[in-house]
Coordinates of C-alpha atoms in Angstrom, one line a residue:
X1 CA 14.9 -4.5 -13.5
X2 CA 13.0 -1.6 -11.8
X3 CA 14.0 -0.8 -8.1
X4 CA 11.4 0.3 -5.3
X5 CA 11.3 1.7 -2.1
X6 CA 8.0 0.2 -0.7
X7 CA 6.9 3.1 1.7
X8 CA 4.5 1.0 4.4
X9 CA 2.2 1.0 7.4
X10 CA 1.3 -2.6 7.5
X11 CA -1.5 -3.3 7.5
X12 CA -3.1 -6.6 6.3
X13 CA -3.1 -5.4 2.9
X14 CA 0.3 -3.9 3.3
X15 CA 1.2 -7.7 4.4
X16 CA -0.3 -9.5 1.0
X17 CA 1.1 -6.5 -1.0
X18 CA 4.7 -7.0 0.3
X19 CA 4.5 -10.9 0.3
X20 CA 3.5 -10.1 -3.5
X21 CA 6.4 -7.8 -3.9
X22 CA 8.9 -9.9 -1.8
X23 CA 8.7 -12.7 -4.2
X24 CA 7.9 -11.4 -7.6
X25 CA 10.9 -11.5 -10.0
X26 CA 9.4 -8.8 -11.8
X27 CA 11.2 -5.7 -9.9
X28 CA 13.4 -5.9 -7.0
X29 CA 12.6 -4.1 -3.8
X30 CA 15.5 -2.1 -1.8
X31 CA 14.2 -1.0 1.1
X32 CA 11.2 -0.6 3.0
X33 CA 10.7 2.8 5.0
X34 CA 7.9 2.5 7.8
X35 CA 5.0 5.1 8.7
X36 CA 1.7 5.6 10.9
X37 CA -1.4 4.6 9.1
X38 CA -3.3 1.4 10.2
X39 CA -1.4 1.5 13.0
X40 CA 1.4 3.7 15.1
X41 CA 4.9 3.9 13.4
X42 CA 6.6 1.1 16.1
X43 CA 3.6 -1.5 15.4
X44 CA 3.9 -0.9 11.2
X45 CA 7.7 -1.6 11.8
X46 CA 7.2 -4.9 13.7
X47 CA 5.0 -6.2 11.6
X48 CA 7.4 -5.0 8.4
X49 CA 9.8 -7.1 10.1
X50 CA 7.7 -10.2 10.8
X51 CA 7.1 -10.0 7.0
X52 CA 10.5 -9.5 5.8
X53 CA 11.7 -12.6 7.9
X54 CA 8.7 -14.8 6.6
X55 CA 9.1 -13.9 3.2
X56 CA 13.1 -15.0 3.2
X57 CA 14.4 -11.4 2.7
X58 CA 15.4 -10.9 7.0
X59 CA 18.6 -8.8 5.5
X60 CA 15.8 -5.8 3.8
X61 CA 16.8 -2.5 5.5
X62 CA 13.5 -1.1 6.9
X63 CA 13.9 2.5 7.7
X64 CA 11.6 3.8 10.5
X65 CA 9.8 6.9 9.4
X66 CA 7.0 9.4 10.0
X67 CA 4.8 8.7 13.8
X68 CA 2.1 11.4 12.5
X69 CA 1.2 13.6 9.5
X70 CA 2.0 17.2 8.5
X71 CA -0.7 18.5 10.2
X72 CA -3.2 17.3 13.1
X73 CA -3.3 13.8 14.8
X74 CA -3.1 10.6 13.2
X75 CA -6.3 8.3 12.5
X76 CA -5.0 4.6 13.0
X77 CA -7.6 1.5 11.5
X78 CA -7.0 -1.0 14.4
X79 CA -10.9 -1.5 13.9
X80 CA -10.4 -3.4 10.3
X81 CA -6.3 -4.6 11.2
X82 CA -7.1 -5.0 15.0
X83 CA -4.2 -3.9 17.5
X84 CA -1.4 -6.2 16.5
X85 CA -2.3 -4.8 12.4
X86 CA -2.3 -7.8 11.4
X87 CA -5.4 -9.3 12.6
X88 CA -5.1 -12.7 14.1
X89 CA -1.9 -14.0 12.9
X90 CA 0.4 -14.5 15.4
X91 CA 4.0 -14.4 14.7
X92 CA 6.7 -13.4 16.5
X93 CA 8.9 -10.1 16.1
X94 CA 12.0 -11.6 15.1
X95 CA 14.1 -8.7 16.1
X96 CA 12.3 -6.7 18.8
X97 CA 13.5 -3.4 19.6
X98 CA 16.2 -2.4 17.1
X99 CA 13.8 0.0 15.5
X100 CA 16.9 2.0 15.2
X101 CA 16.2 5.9 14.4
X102 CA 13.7 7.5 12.4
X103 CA 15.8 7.8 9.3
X104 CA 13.4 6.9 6.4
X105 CA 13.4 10.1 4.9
X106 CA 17.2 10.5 4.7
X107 CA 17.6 7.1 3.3
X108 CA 15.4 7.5 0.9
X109 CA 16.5 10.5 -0.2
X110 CA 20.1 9.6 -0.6
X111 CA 19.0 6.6 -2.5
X112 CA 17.1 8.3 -4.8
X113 CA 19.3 11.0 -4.9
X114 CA 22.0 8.3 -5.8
X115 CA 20.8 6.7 -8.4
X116 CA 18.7 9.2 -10.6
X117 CA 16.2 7.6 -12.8
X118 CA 16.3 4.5 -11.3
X119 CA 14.9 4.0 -8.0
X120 CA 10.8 4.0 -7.6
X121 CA 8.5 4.3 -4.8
X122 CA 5.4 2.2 -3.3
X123 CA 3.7 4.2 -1.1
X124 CA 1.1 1.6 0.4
X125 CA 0.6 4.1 3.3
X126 CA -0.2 7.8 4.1
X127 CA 2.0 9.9 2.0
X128 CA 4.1 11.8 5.2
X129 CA 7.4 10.0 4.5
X130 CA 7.6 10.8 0.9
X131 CA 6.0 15.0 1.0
X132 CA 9.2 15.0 3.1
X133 CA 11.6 13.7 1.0
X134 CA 10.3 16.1 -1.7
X135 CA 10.3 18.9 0.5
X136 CA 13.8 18.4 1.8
X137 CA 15.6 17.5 -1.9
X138 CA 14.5 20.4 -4.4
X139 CA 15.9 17.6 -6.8
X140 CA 13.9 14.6 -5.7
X141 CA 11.0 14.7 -8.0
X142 CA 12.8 14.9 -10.8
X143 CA 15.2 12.0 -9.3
X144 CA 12.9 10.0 -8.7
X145 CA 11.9 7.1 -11.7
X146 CA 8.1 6.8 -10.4
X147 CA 6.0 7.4 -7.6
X148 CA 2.8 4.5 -7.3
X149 CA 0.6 5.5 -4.1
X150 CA -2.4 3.9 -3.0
X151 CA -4.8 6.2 -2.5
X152 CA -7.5 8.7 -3.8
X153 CA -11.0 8.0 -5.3
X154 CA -12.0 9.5 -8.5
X155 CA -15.2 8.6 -9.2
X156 CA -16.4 6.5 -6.3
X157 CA -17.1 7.1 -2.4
X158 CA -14.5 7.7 0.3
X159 CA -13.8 5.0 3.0
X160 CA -12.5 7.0 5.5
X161 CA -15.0 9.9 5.1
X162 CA -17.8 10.2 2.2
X163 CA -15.1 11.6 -0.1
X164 CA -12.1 10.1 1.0
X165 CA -9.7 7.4 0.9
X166 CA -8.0 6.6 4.5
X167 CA -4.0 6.9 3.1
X168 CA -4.9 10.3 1.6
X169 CA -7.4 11.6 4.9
X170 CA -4.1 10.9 7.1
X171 CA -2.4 13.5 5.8
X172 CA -3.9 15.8 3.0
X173 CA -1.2 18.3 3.3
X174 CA 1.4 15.6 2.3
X175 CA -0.5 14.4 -0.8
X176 CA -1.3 17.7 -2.0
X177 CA 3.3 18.2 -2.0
X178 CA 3.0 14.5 -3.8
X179 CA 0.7 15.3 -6.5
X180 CA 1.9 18.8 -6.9
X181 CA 5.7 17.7 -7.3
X182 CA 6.4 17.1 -11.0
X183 CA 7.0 13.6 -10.8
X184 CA 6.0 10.8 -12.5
X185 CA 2.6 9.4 -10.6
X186 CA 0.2 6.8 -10.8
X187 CA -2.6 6.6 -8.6
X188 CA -4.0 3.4 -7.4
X189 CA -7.2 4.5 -5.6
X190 CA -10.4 3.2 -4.4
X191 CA -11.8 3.2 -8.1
X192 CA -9.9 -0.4 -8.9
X193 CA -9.1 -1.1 -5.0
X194 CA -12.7 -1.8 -4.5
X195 CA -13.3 -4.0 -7.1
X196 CA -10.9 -6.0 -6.0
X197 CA -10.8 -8.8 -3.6
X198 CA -9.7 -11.7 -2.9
X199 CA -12.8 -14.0 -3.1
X200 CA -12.8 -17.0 -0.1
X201 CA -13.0 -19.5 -3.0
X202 CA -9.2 -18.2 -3.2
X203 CA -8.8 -18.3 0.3
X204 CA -8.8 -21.6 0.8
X205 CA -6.6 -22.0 -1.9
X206 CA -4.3 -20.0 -0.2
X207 CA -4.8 -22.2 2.8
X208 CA -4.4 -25.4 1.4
X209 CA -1.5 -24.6 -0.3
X210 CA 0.1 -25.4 2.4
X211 CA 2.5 -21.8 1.8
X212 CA 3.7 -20.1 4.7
X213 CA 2.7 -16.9 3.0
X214 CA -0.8 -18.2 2.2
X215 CA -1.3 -19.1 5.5
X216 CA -0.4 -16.5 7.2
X217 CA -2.5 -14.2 4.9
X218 CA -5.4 -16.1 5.8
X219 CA -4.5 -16.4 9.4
X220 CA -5.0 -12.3 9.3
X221 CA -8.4 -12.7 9.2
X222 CA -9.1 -15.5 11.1
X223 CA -9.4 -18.5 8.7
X224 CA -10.4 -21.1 9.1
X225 CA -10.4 -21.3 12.9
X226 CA -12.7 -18.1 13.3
X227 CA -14.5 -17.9 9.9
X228 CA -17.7 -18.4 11.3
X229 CA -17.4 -15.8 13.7
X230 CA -18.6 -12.3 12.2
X231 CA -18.4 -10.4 15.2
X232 CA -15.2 -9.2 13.8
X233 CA -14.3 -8.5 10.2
X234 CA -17.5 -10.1 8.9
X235 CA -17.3 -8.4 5.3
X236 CA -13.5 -10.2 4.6
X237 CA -15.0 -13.7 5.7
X238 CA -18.2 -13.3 3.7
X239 CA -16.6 -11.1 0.9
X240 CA -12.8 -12.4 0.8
X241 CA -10.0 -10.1 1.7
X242 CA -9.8 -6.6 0.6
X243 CA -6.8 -6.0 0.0
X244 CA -6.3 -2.3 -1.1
X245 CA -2.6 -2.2 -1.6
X246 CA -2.3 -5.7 -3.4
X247 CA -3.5 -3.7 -7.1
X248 CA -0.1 -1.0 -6.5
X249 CA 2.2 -4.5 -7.0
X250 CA -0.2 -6.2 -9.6
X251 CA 0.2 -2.7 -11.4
X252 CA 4.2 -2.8 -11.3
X253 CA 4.0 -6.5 -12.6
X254 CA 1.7 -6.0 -15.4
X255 CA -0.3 -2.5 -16.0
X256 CA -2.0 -4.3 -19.0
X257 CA -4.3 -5.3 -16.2
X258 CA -5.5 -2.1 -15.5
X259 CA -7.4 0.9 -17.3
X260 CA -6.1 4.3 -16.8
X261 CA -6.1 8.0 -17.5
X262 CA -4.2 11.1 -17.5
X263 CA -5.9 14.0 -15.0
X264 CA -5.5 16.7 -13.1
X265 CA -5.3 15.5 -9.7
X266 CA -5.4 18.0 -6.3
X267 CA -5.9 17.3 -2.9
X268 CA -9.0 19.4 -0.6
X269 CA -7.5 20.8 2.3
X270 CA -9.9 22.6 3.7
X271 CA -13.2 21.1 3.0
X272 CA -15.3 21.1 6.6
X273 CA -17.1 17.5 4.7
X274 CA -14.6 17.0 1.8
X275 CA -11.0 17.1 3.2
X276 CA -8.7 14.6 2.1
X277 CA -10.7 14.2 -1.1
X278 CA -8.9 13.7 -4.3
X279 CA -10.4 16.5 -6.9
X280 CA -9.9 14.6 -10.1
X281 CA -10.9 16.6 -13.3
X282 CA -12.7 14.1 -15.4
X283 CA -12.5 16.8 -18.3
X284 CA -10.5 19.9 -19.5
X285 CA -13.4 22.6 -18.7
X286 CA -11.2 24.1 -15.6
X287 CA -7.9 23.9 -17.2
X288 CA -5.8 22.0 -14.8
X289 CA -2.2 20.7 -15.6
X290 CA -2.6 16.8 -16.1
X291 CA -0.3 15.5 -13.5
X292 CA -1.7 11.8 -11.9
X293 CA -2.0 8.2 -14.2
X294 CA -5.6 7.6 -12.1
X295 CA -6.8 4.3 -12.5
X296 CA -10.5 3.4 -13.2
X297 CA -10.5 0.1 -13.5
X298 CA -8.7 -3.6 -13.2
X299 CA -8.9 -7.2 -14.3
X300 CA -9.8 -7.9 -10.9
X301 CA -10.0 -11.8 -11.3
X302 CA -6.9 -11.5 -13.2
X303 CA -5.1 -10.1 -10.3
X304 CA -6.6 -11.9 -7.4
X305 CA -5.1 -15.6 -9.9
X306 CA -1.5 -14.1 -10.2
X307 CA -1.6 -13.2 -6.5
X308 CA -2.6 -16.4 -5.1
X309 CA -0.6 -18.2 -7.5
X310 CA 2.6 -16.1 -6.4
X311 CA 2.1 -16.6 -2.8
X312 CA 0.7 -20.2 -2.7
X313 CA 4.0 -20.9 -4.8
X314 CA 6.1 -19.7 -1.8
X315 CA 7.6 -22.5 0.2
X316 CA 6.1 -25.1 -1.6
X317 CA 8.1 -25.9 -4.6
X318 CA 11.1 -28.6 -4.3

């Protein structure tokens, strides 16, 4: 059975990915290692926590990681995850201060470095924590079994500028180490991430399961007590949740789901409009090295079933 590191800023989509990934008996998750993103490193830890402990894994290590990126100042989303990063659900931290030290990229390096070939990542998050452990282990790359990162846009729009996706924007220098490393990748960007939701026919399936999981995935974004209220969030209550990382687990479970390609990949560092943007060459006219499995498109219904199914499953069986 495969083994990941799930590398995290949660997140709300971070929280239906890992509730996904806690529960699936299709690969086993180590460890989580925490980073900024959505929100600040000590929030994205907390809410790791409140996850691990819902989802019946309390024992997961989480390893603190990364507060900002290579370069420059970090851009949190507490405008789409609100403050907490997990919209309205309210849960408490069930171990509050034992963040312990900001180890992530040690530990994941001696794991990897530990068990060569066998350990993968899930980088759900801006790619800081894992550019490190590359940089650090001359040997990690080639350690480690597979890197899957959300992030990128090959042939669509940005969503944290015109031309790019928030993970890869919050640190382009580390993405750019990532996709230049030699290992195995797969990006899961903004090409199948936005055709996938999480429709609110679904939603109250998740609801009425009756599944703490479900529940507290629907809590997030305020159903049912503020779904009528689109003040706040008015696109997930209208559109369903969109729930960017959930396609990185649905692609571990079951890549027949998914349509990909092999491509040159690089990241735009200096771009005055375009940094952060994933240059994917669509054909072999530059001569690039193909390094990146992009995906371009997903069985979104498909995905959003096995999901809900999953999670609405949890708790609820005798």
């Amino acid at each position: 059975m495969e083994r990941f590191i799930i590398d995290t800023d949660p997140g709300i989509d971070d929280a239906g990915a890992l509730f996904w990934a806690l529960t699936t008996d299709k690969f086993h998750v180590e460890a989580l290692t925490t980073v900024f993103g959505n929100v600040n490193v000590q929030k994205a830890t907390a809410n790791a926590r409140k996850i691990t402990h819902l989802s019946g894994r309390p024992d997961l290590p989480i390893w603190v990681g990364a507060p900002r990126p290579l370069v420059g100042e970090p851009n949190f989303a507490e405008h789409i995850h609100r403050p907490s990063g997990v919209g309205y659900w309210e849960y408490a931290d069930p171990a509050p201060g034992t963040d312990g030290p900001t180890e992530a990229v040690q530990k994941m390096i001696e794991l990897v470095m530990s068990n060569p070939g066998e350990i993968s990542i899930m980088a759900l998050a801006p790619l800081t924590n894992v550019a490190l452990a590359i940089s650090l282990e001359p040997k990690f790359a080639e350690n480690v079994r597979r890197i899957i990162y959300m992030g990128g846009a090959a042939l669509t729009w940005g969503n944290a500028s015109p031309v790019a996706s928030a993970n890869i924007f919050n640190d382009p220098e580390a993405a750019q180490i990532v996709v230049q490393s030699g290992a195995k990748l797969t990006q899961v960007g903004l090409d199948v991430c936005r055709k996938f939701s999480v429709t609110p026919d679904r939603v109250e399936k998740l609801w009425t399961s009756g599944s703490p999981m479900g529940r507290a995935l629907c809590e997030m974004i305020g159903y049912p007590d503020r779904h009528q209220d689109t003040t706040e969030m008015p696109e997930w209550k209208t559109e369903g949740m969109h729930l960017n990382d959930v396609p990185c687990v649905a692609y571990a479970i079951n890549p027949h789901w998914f349509q990909s390609r092999h491509l040159c990949v690089d990241v735009e560092l200096d771009g005055k409009h375009t940094r952060g943007q994933t240059v994917v060459q669509m054909i072999d006219r530059w001569g690039g090295a193909r390094n990146v499995d992009v995906l371009l498109d997903i069985d979104a219904a498909a995905v959003a079933d096995a999901l809900v199914e999953s999670v609405s499953a949890f708790g609820t069986r005798d």
